[in-house]
mmCIF file with all atom_site columns, C-alpha atoms in Angstrom:
data_model
loop_
_atom_site.group_PDB
_atom_site.id
_atom_site.type_symbol
_atom_site.label_atom_id
_atom_site.label_alt_id
_atom_site.label_comp_id
_atom_site.label_asym_id
_atom_site.label_entity_id
_atom_site.label_seq_id
_atom_site.pdbx_PDB_ins_code
_atom_site.Cartn_x
_atom_site.Cartn_y
_atom_site.Cartn_z
_atom_site.occupancy
_atom_site.B_iso_or_equiv
_atom_site.pdbx_formal_charge
_atom_site.auth_seq_id
_atom_site.auth_comp_id
_atom_site.auth_asym_id
_atom_site.auth_atom_id
_atom_site.pdbx_PDB_model_num
ATOM 1   C CA . MET U 1 1   ? 96.783  84.389  106.871 1.00 47.00 ? 1348 MET U CA 1
ATOM 2   C CA . ALA U 1 2   ? 99.255  86.012  109.492 1.00 51.00 ? 1349 ALA U CA 1
ATOM 3   C CA . LEU U 1 3   ? 102.860 84.270  108.911 1.00 48.00 ? 1350 LEU U CA 1
ATOM 4   C CA . SER U 1 4   ? 105.413 84.241  112.029 1.00 49.00 ? 1351 SER U CA 1
ATOM 5   C CA . LEU U 1 5   ? 107.706 81.897  111.364 1.00 56.00 ? 1352 LEU U CA 1
ATOM 6   C CA . LYS U 1 6   ? 109.275 81.949  115.240 1.00 75.00 ? 1353 LYS U CA 1
ATOM 7   C CA . ASP U 1 7   ? 108.155 84.351  118.137 1.00 92.00 ? 1354 ASP U CA 1
ATOM 8   C CA . LEU U 1 8   ? 107.820 87.626  115.605 1.00 96.00 ? 1355 LEU U CA 1
ATOM 9   C CA . LYS U 1 9   ? 104.400 89.188  115.316 1.00 97.00 ? 1356 LYS U CA 1
ATOM 10  C CA . ILE U 1 10  ? 102.787 92.118  113.261 1.00 98.00 ? 1357 ILE U CA 1
ATOM 11  C CA . GLU U 1 11  ? 99.067  93.362  113.173 1.00 98.00 ? 1358 GLU U CA 1
ATOM 12  C CA . SER U 1 12  ? 97.272  96.769  113.448 1.00 98.00 ? 1359 SER U CA 1
ATOM 13  C CA . SER U 1 13  ? 94.453  98.396  114.841 1.00 98.00 ? 1360 SER U CA 1
ATOM 14  C CA . ALA U 1 14  ? 93.147  99.407  111.545 1.00 98.00 ? 1361 ALA U CA 1
ATOM 15  C CA . PHE U 1 15  ? 92.139  96.210  110.396 1.00 98.00 ? 1362 PHE U CA 1
ATOM 16  C CA . PRO U 1 16  ? 92.110  92.493  111.839 1.00 98.00 ? 1363 PRO U CA 1
ATOM 17  C CA . ASP U 1 17  ? 94.368  89.734  109.548 1.00 98.00 ? 1364 ASP U CA 1
ATOM 18  C CA . GLY U 1 18  ? 92.424  89.008  106.160 1.00 97.00 ? 1365 GLY U CA 1
ATOM 19  C CA . GLY U 1 19  ? 89.740  91.856  107.114 1.00 98.00 ? 1366 GLY U CA 1
ATOM 20  C CA . ARG U 1 20  ? 89.287  94.603  104.993 1.00 98.00 ? 1367 ARG U CA 1
ATOM 21  C CA . ILE U 1 21  ? 91.350  97.967  104.919 1.00 98.00 ? 1368 ILE U CA 1
ATOM 22  C CA . PRO U 1 22  ? 89.625  100.895 105.448 1.00 98.00 ? 1369 PRO U CA 1
ATOM 23  C CA . GLU U 1 23  ? 89.109  103.613 102.898 1.00 97.00 ? 1370 GLU U CA 1
ATOM 24  C CA . ARG U 1 24  ? 91.146  106.246 105.167 1.00 97.00 ? 1371 ARG U CA 1
ATOM 25  C CA . HIS U 1 25  ? 94.427  103.974 104.618 1.00 98.00 ? 1372 HIS U CA 1
ATOM 26  C CA . THR U 1 26  ? 93.702  103.837 100.578 1.00 97.00 ? 1373 THR U CA 1
ATOM 27  C CA . GLY U 1 27  ? 94.382  105.907 97.352  1.00 95.00 ? 1374 GLY U CA 1
ATOM 28  C CA . GLU U 1 28  ? 90.368  106.452 97.503  1.00 95.00 ? 1375 GLU U CA 1
ATOM 29  C CA . GLY U 1 29  ? 90.549  108.021 101.089 1.00 96.00 ? 1376 GLY U CA 1
ATOM 30  C CA . GLU U 1 30  ? 93.322  110.135 103.179 1.00 96.00 ? 1377 GLU U CA 1
ATOM 31  C CA . ASP U 1 31  ? 96.014  107.576 101.795 1.00 96.00 ? 1378 ASP U CA 1
ATOM 32  C CA . THR U 1 32  ? 97.015  107.256 105.414 1.00 97.00 ? 1379 THR U CA 1
ATOM 33  C CA . SER U 1 33  ? 99.038  104.475 106.379 1.00 98.00 ? 1380 SER U CA 1
ATOM 34  C CA . PRO U 1 34  ? 97.555  102.139 109.141 1.00 98.00 ? 1381 PRO U CA 1
ATOM 35  C CA . GLU U 1 35  ? 99.170  101.994 112.691 1.00 98.00 ? 1382 GLU U CA 1
ATOM 36  C CA . LEU U 1 36  ? 101.601 98.516  112.239 1.00 98.00 ? 1383 LEU U CA 1
ATOM 37  C CA . ARG U 1 37  ? 103.027 97.031  116.058 1.00 98.00 ? 1384 ARG U CA 1
ATOM 38  C CA . TRP U 1 38  ? 105.121 94.301  116.324 1.00 98.00 ? 1385 TRP U CA 1
ATOM 39  C CA . SER U 1 39  ? 106.165 91.877  118.785 1.00 97.00 ? 1386 SER U CA 1
ATOM 40  C CA . GLY U 1 40  ? 108.558 88.932  120.081 1.00 96.00 ? 1387 GLY U CA 1
ATOM 41  C CA . VAL U 1 41  ? 111.805 90.567  118.123 1.00 97.00 ? 1388 VAL U CA 1
ATOM 42  C CA . PRO U 1 42  ? 114.664 87.682  118.149 1.00 96.00 ? 1389 PRO U CA 1
ATOM 43  C CA . GLU U 1 43  ? 117.495 87.897  120.181 1.00 94.00 ? 1390 GLU U CA 1
ATOM 44  C CA . GLY U 1 44  ? 120.502 89.985  117.844 1.00 96.00 ? 1391 GLY U CA 1
ATOM 45  C CA . THR U 1 45  ? 118.150 92.037  115.979 1.00 97.00 ? 1392 THR U CA 1
ATOM 46  C CA . ARG U 1 46  ? 120.107 95.555  114.610 1.00 98.00 ? 1393 ARG U CA 1
ATOM 47  C CA . SER U 1 47  ? 117.601 96.882  112.627 1.00 98.00 ? 1394 SER U CA 1
ATOM 48  C CA . ILE U 1 48  ? 114.163 96.317  111.352 1.00 98.00 ? 1395 ILE U CA 1
ATOM 49  C CA . ALA U 1 49  ? 112.437 96.929  107.888 1.00 98.00 ? 1396 ALA U CA 1
ATOM 50  C CA . VAL U 1 50  ? 108.568 97.306  107.077 1.00 98.00 ? 1397 VAL U CA 1
ATOM 51  C CA . ILE U 1 51  ? 107.216 96.479  103.552 1.00 98.00 ? 1398 ILE U CA 1
ATOM 52  C CA . CYS U 1 52  ? 103.813 96.426  102.226 1.00 98.00 ? 1399 CYS U CA 1
ATOM 53  C CA . HIS U 1 53  ? 103.569 95.079  99.391  1.00 97.00 ? 1400 HIS U CA 1
ATOM 54  C CA . ASP U 1 54  ? 100.441 93.643  96.658  1.00 96.00 ? 1401 ASP U CA 1
ATOM 55  C CA . PRO U 1 55  ? 101.531 90.067  95.130  1.00 95.00 ? 1402 PRO U CA 1
ATOM 56  C CA . ASP U 1 56  ? 97.700  90.111  93.442  1.00 92.00 ? 1403 ASP U CA 1
ATOM 57  C CA . ALA U 1 57  ? 98.772  93.681  90.926  1.00 88.00 ? 1404 ALA U CA 1
ATOM 58  C CA . PRO U 1 58  ? 98.877  92.663  87.456  1.00 81.00 ? 1405 PRO U CA 1
ATOM 59  C CA . LEU U 1 59  ? 102.593 92.992  86.970  1.00 78.00 ? 1406 LEU U CA 1
ATOM 60  C CA . PRO U 1 60  ? 105.302 90.636  87.149  1.00 80.00 ? 1407 PRO U CA 1
ATOM 61  C CA . ASP U 1 61  ? 106.382 90.911  91.073  1.00 85.00 ? 1408 ASP U CA 1
ATOM 62  C CA . GLY U 1 62  ? 103.462 92.880  92.301  1.00 92.00 ? 1409 GLY U CA 1
ATOM 63  C CA . PHE U 1 63  ? 102.994 96.196  93.338  1.00 95.00 ? 1410 PHE U CA 1
ATOM 64  C CA . VAL U 1 64  ? 105.196 98.252  96.106  1.00 97.00 ? 1411 VAL U CA 1
ATOM 65  C CA . HIS U 1 65  ? 102.946 100.420 98.415  1.00 97.00 ? 1412 HIS U CA 1
ATOM 66  C CA . TRP U 1 66  ? 105.518 101.387 100.910 1.00 98.00 ? 1413 TRP U CA 1
ATOM 67  C CA . VAL U 1 67  ? 109.265 100.418 102.166 1.00 98.00 ? 1414 VAL U CA 1
ATOM 68  C CA . LEU U 1 68  ? 110.421 101.275 105.068 1.00 98.00 ? 1415 LEU U CA 1
ATOM 69  C CA . THR U 1 69  ? 114.160 100.266 106.284 1.00 98.00 ? 1416 THR U CA 1
ATOM 70  C CA . GLY U 1 70  ? 116.603 101.691 109.249 1.00 97.00 ? 1417 GLY U CA 1
ATOM 71  C CA . ILE U 1 71  ? 113.542 101.310 112.391 1.00 98.00 ? 1418 ILE U CA 1
ATOM 72  C CA . PRO U 1 72  ? 115.935 100.471 115.015 1.00 98.00 ? 1419 PRO U CA 1
ATOM 73  C CA . ALA U 1 73  ? 115.036 96.944  116.739 1.00 98.00 ? 1420 ALA U CA 1
ATOM 74  C CA . ASP U 1 74  ? 113.537 98.210  119.914 1.00 97.00 ? 1421 ASP U CA 1
ATOM 75  C CA . VAL U 1 75  ? 110.623 100.296 118.159 1.00 98.00 ? 1422 VAL U CA 1
ATOM 76  C CA . THR U 1 76  ? 107.758 98.016  118.429 1.00 98.00 ? 1423 THR U CA 1
ATOM 77  C CA . GLY U 1 77  ? 105.701 100.144 116.145 1.00 98.00 ? 1424 GLY U CA 1
ATOM 78  C CA . ILE U 1 78  ? 104.520 102.838 113.631 1.00 98.00 ? 1425 ILE U CA 1
ATOM 79  C CA . ALA U 1 79  ? 101.769 105.494 114.564 1.00 98.00 ? 1426 ALA U CA 1
ATOM 80  C CA . GLU U 1 80  ? 99.382  105.994 111.600 1.00 98.00 ? 1427 GLU U CA 1
ATOM 81  C CA . GLY U 1 81  ? 100.905 108.643 109.267 1.00 98.00 ? 1428 GLY U CA 1
ATOM 82  C CA . GLY U 1 82  ? 104.393 107.954 110.644 1.00 97.00 ? 1429 GLY U CA 1
ATOM 83  C CA . GLY U 1 83  ? 107.569 106.475 109.489 1.00 96.00 ? 1430 GLY U CA 1
ATOM 84  C CA . ASN U 1 84  ? 108.565 109.284 108.352 1.00 95.00 ? 1431 ASN U CA 1
ATOM 85  C CA . GLU U 1 85  ? 111.476 109.807 110.456 1.00 97.00 ? 1432 GLU U CA 1
ATOM 86  C CA . TYR U 1 86  ? 112.892 106.458 108.721 1.00 98.00 ? 1433 TYR U CA 1
ATOM 87  C CA . HIS U 1 87  ? 114.566 105.304 105.343 1.00 98.00 ? 1434 HIS U CA 1
ATOM 88  C CA . GLN U 1 88  ? 111.647 105.304 102.863 1.00 97.00 ? 1435 GLN U CA 1
ATOM 89  C CA . GLY U 1 89  ? 112.782 103.298 99.961  1.00 97.00 ? 1436 GLY U CA 1
ATOM 90  C CA . SER U 1 90  ? 111.080 103.578 96.263  1.00 96.00 ? 1437 SER U CA 1
ATOM 91  C CA . ASN U 1 91  ? 107.272 102.627 95.802  1.00 95.00 ? 1438 ASN U CA 1
ATOM 92  C CA . GLY U 1 92  ? 105.490 101.509 92.671  1.00 93.00 ? 1439 GLY U CA 1
ATOM 93  C CA . TRP U 1 93  ? 104.696 104.879 91.776  1.00 92.00 ? 1440 TRP U CA 1
ATOM 94  C CA . GLY U 1 94  ? 107.752 105.668 91.973  1.00 93.00 ? 1441 GLY U CA 1
ATOM 95  C CA . GLY U 1 95  ? 107.910 108.151 94.628  1.00 95.00 ? 1442 GLY U CA 1
ATOM 96  C CA . THR U 1 96  ? 108.923 107.188 98.621  1.00 96.00 ? 1443 THR U CA 1
ATOM 97  C CA . GLY U 1 97  ? 106.748 107.095 101.479 1.00 95.00 ? 1444 GLY U CA 1
ATOM 98  C CA . TYR U 1 98  ? 102.795 104.992 102.003 1.00 97.00 ? 1445 TYR U CA 1
ATOM 99  C CA . ARG U 1 99  ? 101.125 104.875 99.018  1.00 96.00 ? 1446 ARG U CA 1
ATOM 100 C CA . GLY U 1 100 ? 97.616  103.075 99.935  1.00 96.00 ? 1447 GLY U CA 1
ATOM 101 C CA . PRO U 1 101 ? 96.023  100.358 97.737  1.00 96.00 ? 1448 PRO U CA 1
ATOM 102 C CA . MET U 1 102 ? 94.138  101.650 94.818  1.00 92.00 ? 1449 MET U CA 1
ATOM 103 C CA . PRO U 1 103 ? 93.450  98.223  92.555  1.00 91.00 ? 1450 PRO U CA 1
ATOM 104 C CA . PRO U 1 104 ? 92.002  98.317  89.300  1.00 86.00 ? 1451 PRO U CA 1
ATOM 105 C CA . PRO U 1 105 ? 88.306  98.358  89.401  1.00 90.00 ? 1452 PRO U CA 1
ATOM 106 C CA . GLY U 1 106 ? 86.655  95.376  88.888  1.00 88.00 ? 1453 GLY U CA 1
ATOM 107 C CA . HIS U 1 107 ? 89.536  93.175  89.814  1.00 85.00 ? 1454 HIS U CA 1
ATOM 108 C CA . GLY U 1 108 ? 88.268  91.678  92.702  1.00 89.00 ? 1455 GLY U CA 1
ATOM 109 C CA . ASP U 1 109 ? 90.348  91.615  96.668  1.00 94.00 ? 1456 ASP U CA 1
ATOM 110 C CA . HIS U 1 110 ? 93.983  92.455  96.487  1.00 95.00 ? 1457 HIS U CA 1
ATOM 111 C CA . ARG U 1 111 ? 95.636  90.727  99.412  1.00 97.00 ? 1458 ARG U CA 1
ATOM 112 C CA . TYR U 1 112 ? 98.317  93.748  100.710 1.00 97.00 ? 1459 TYR U CA 1
ATOM 113 C CA . TYR U 1 113 ? 100.971 91.913  102.801 1.00 98.00 ? 1460 TYR U CA 1
ATOM 114 C CA . PHE U 1 114 ? 102.799 94.005  105.621 1.00 98.00 ? 1461 PHE U CA 1
ATOM 115 C CA . TRP U 1 115 ? 105.580 92.329  106.136 1.00 98.00 ? 1462 TRP U CA 1
ATOM 116 C CA . VAL U 1 116 ? 107.908 93.320  109.578 1.00 98.00 ? 1463 VAL U CA 1
ATOM 117 C CA . TYR U 1 117 ? 110.934 92.131  109.136 1.00 98.00 ? 1464 TYR U CA 1
ATOM 118 C CA . ALA U 1 118 ? 113.793 92.068  111.860 1.00 97.00 ? 1465 ALA U CA 1
ATOM 119 C CA . LEU U 1 119 ? 117.748 92.091  110.657 1.00 97.00 ? 1466 LEU U CA 1
ATOM 120 C CA . SER U 1 120 ? 121.217 90.578  111.912 1.00 97.00 ? 1467 SER U CA 1
ATOM 121 C CA . VAL U 1 121 ? 122.900 94.230  110.631 1.00 98.00 ? 1468 VAL U CA 1
ATOM 122 C CA . PRO U 1 122 ? 121.782 97.597  110.980 1.00 98.00 ? 1469 PRO U CA 1
ATOM 123 C CA . VAL U 1 123 ? 120.114 99.176  107.146 1.00 97.00 ? 1470 VAL U CA 1
ATOM 124 C CA . ASP U 1 124 ? 121.285 102.400 106.645 1.00 94.00 ? 1471 ASP U CA 1
ATOM 125 C CA . GLU U 1 125 ? 119.960 103.282 103.194 1.00 96.00 ? 1472 GLU U CA 1
ATOM 126 C CA . ALA U 1 126 ? 116.419 103.860 101.101 1.00 97.00 ? 1473 ALA U CA 1
ATOM 127 C CA . LEU U 1 127 ? 116.142 100.686 99.135  1.00 97.00 ? 1474 LEU U CA 1
ATOM 128 C CA . THR U 1 128 ? 113.715 99.276  96.715  1.00 96.00 ? 1475 THR U CA 1
ATOM 129 C CA . ARG U 1 129 ? 111.615 96.286  98.026  1.00 96.00 ? 1476 ARG U CA 1
ATOM 130 C CA . ARG U 1 130 ? 113.727 93.973  95.129  1.00 95.00 ? 1477 ARG U CA 1
ATOM 131 C CA . GLU U 1 131 ? 117.053 95.800  96.582  1.00 97.00 ? 1478 GLU U CA 1
ATOM 132 C CA . PHE U 1 132 ? 115.755 95.220  100.204 1.00 97.00 ? 1479 PHE U CA 1
ATOM 133 C CA . ILE U 1 133 ? 115.375 91.507  99.684  1.00 96.00 ? 1480 ILE U CA 1
ATOM 134 C CA . ASP U 1 134 ? 118.709 90.726  97.039  1.00 97.00 ? 1481 ASP U CA 1
ATOM 135 C CA . ARG U 1 135 ? 121.366 92.630  99.545  1.00 97.00 ? 1482 ARG U CA 1
ATOM 136 C CA . TYR U 1 136 ? 119.192 92.414  102.781 1.00 97.00 ? 1483 TYR U CA 1
ATOM 137 C CA . GLY U 1 137 ? 117.261 88.663  102.383 1.00 96.00 ? 1484 GLY U CA 1
ATOM 138 C CA . LYS U 1 138 ? 120.468 86.981  104.172 1.00 97.00 ? 1485 LYS U CA 1
ATOM 139 C CA . ASP U 1 139 ? 120.110 88.884  107.011 1.00 97.00 ? 1486 ASP U CA 1
ATOM 140 C CA . VAL U 1 140 ? 116.702 88.369  108.175 1.00 97.00 ? 1487 VAL U CA 1
ATOM 141 C CA . ILE U 1 141 ? 116.688 86.446  111.326 1.00 95.00 ? 1488 ILE U CA 1
ATOM 142 C CA . GLU U 1 142 ? 112.573 86.189  111.283 1.00 95.00 ? 1489 GLU U CA 1
ATOM 143 C CA . GLN U 1 143 ? 109.567 87.933  109.291 1.00 96.00 ? 1490 GLN U CA 1
ATOM 144 C CA . ALA U 1 144 ? 106.172 88.042  109.936 1.00 96.00 ? 1491 ALA U CA 1
ATOM 145 C CA . ARG U 1 145 ? 103.136 89.423  108.091 1.00 97.00 ? 1492 ARG U CA 1
ATOM 146 C CA . THR U 1 146 ? 99.702  90.672  108.522 1.00 98.00 ? 1493 THR U CA 1
ATOM 147 C CA . VAL U 1 147 ? 97.337  90.732  105.554 1.00 98.00 ? 1494 VAL U CA 1
ATOM 148 C CA . GLY U 1 148 ? 94.509  93.271  104.678 1.00 98.00 ? 1495 GLY U CA 1
ATOM 149 C CA . LEU U 1 149 ? 92.385  93.298  101.393 1.00 98.00 ? 1496 LEU U CA 1
ATOM 150 C CA . TYR U 1 150 ? 90.801  95.596  99.896  1.00 97.00 ? 1497 TYR U CA 1
ATOM 151 C CA . SER U 1 151 ? 89.472  96.083  96.047  1.00 95.00 ? 1498 SER U CA 1
ATOM 152 C CA . ARG U 1 152 ? 87.178  98.882  94.271  1.00 90.00 ? 1499 ARG U CA 1
#
């Protein structure tokens, strides 16, 4: 399930790639963002972005759980519950910051993609996932993801 186009990699100590996300990182628990770390940031990276997205949500474009932009290129991770020092874009609930998995009961496992993007430009604004893709998709040098599963 892990995707890496070249050298960029992302992982979490909270769950293995393709493993179950612990309840404390969900809407049923403490709703605390998991620790994330990445490596292999390519040369020329000017900023990093992180997005958590559930493509299995019963909505046309899935459901967004977290959008972080403006992360300096030399940062290699986000601590559990961290990320507040960066730009927090809108999540699917209409707020900002991390909101953990809370899929409809009985719908089976949903996949939660934690994406890291290495960008060739600085990003100094809070964005929705769609705005990020539309405005900065062309500036992505590399991307990678890790996937966690959750169901109720």
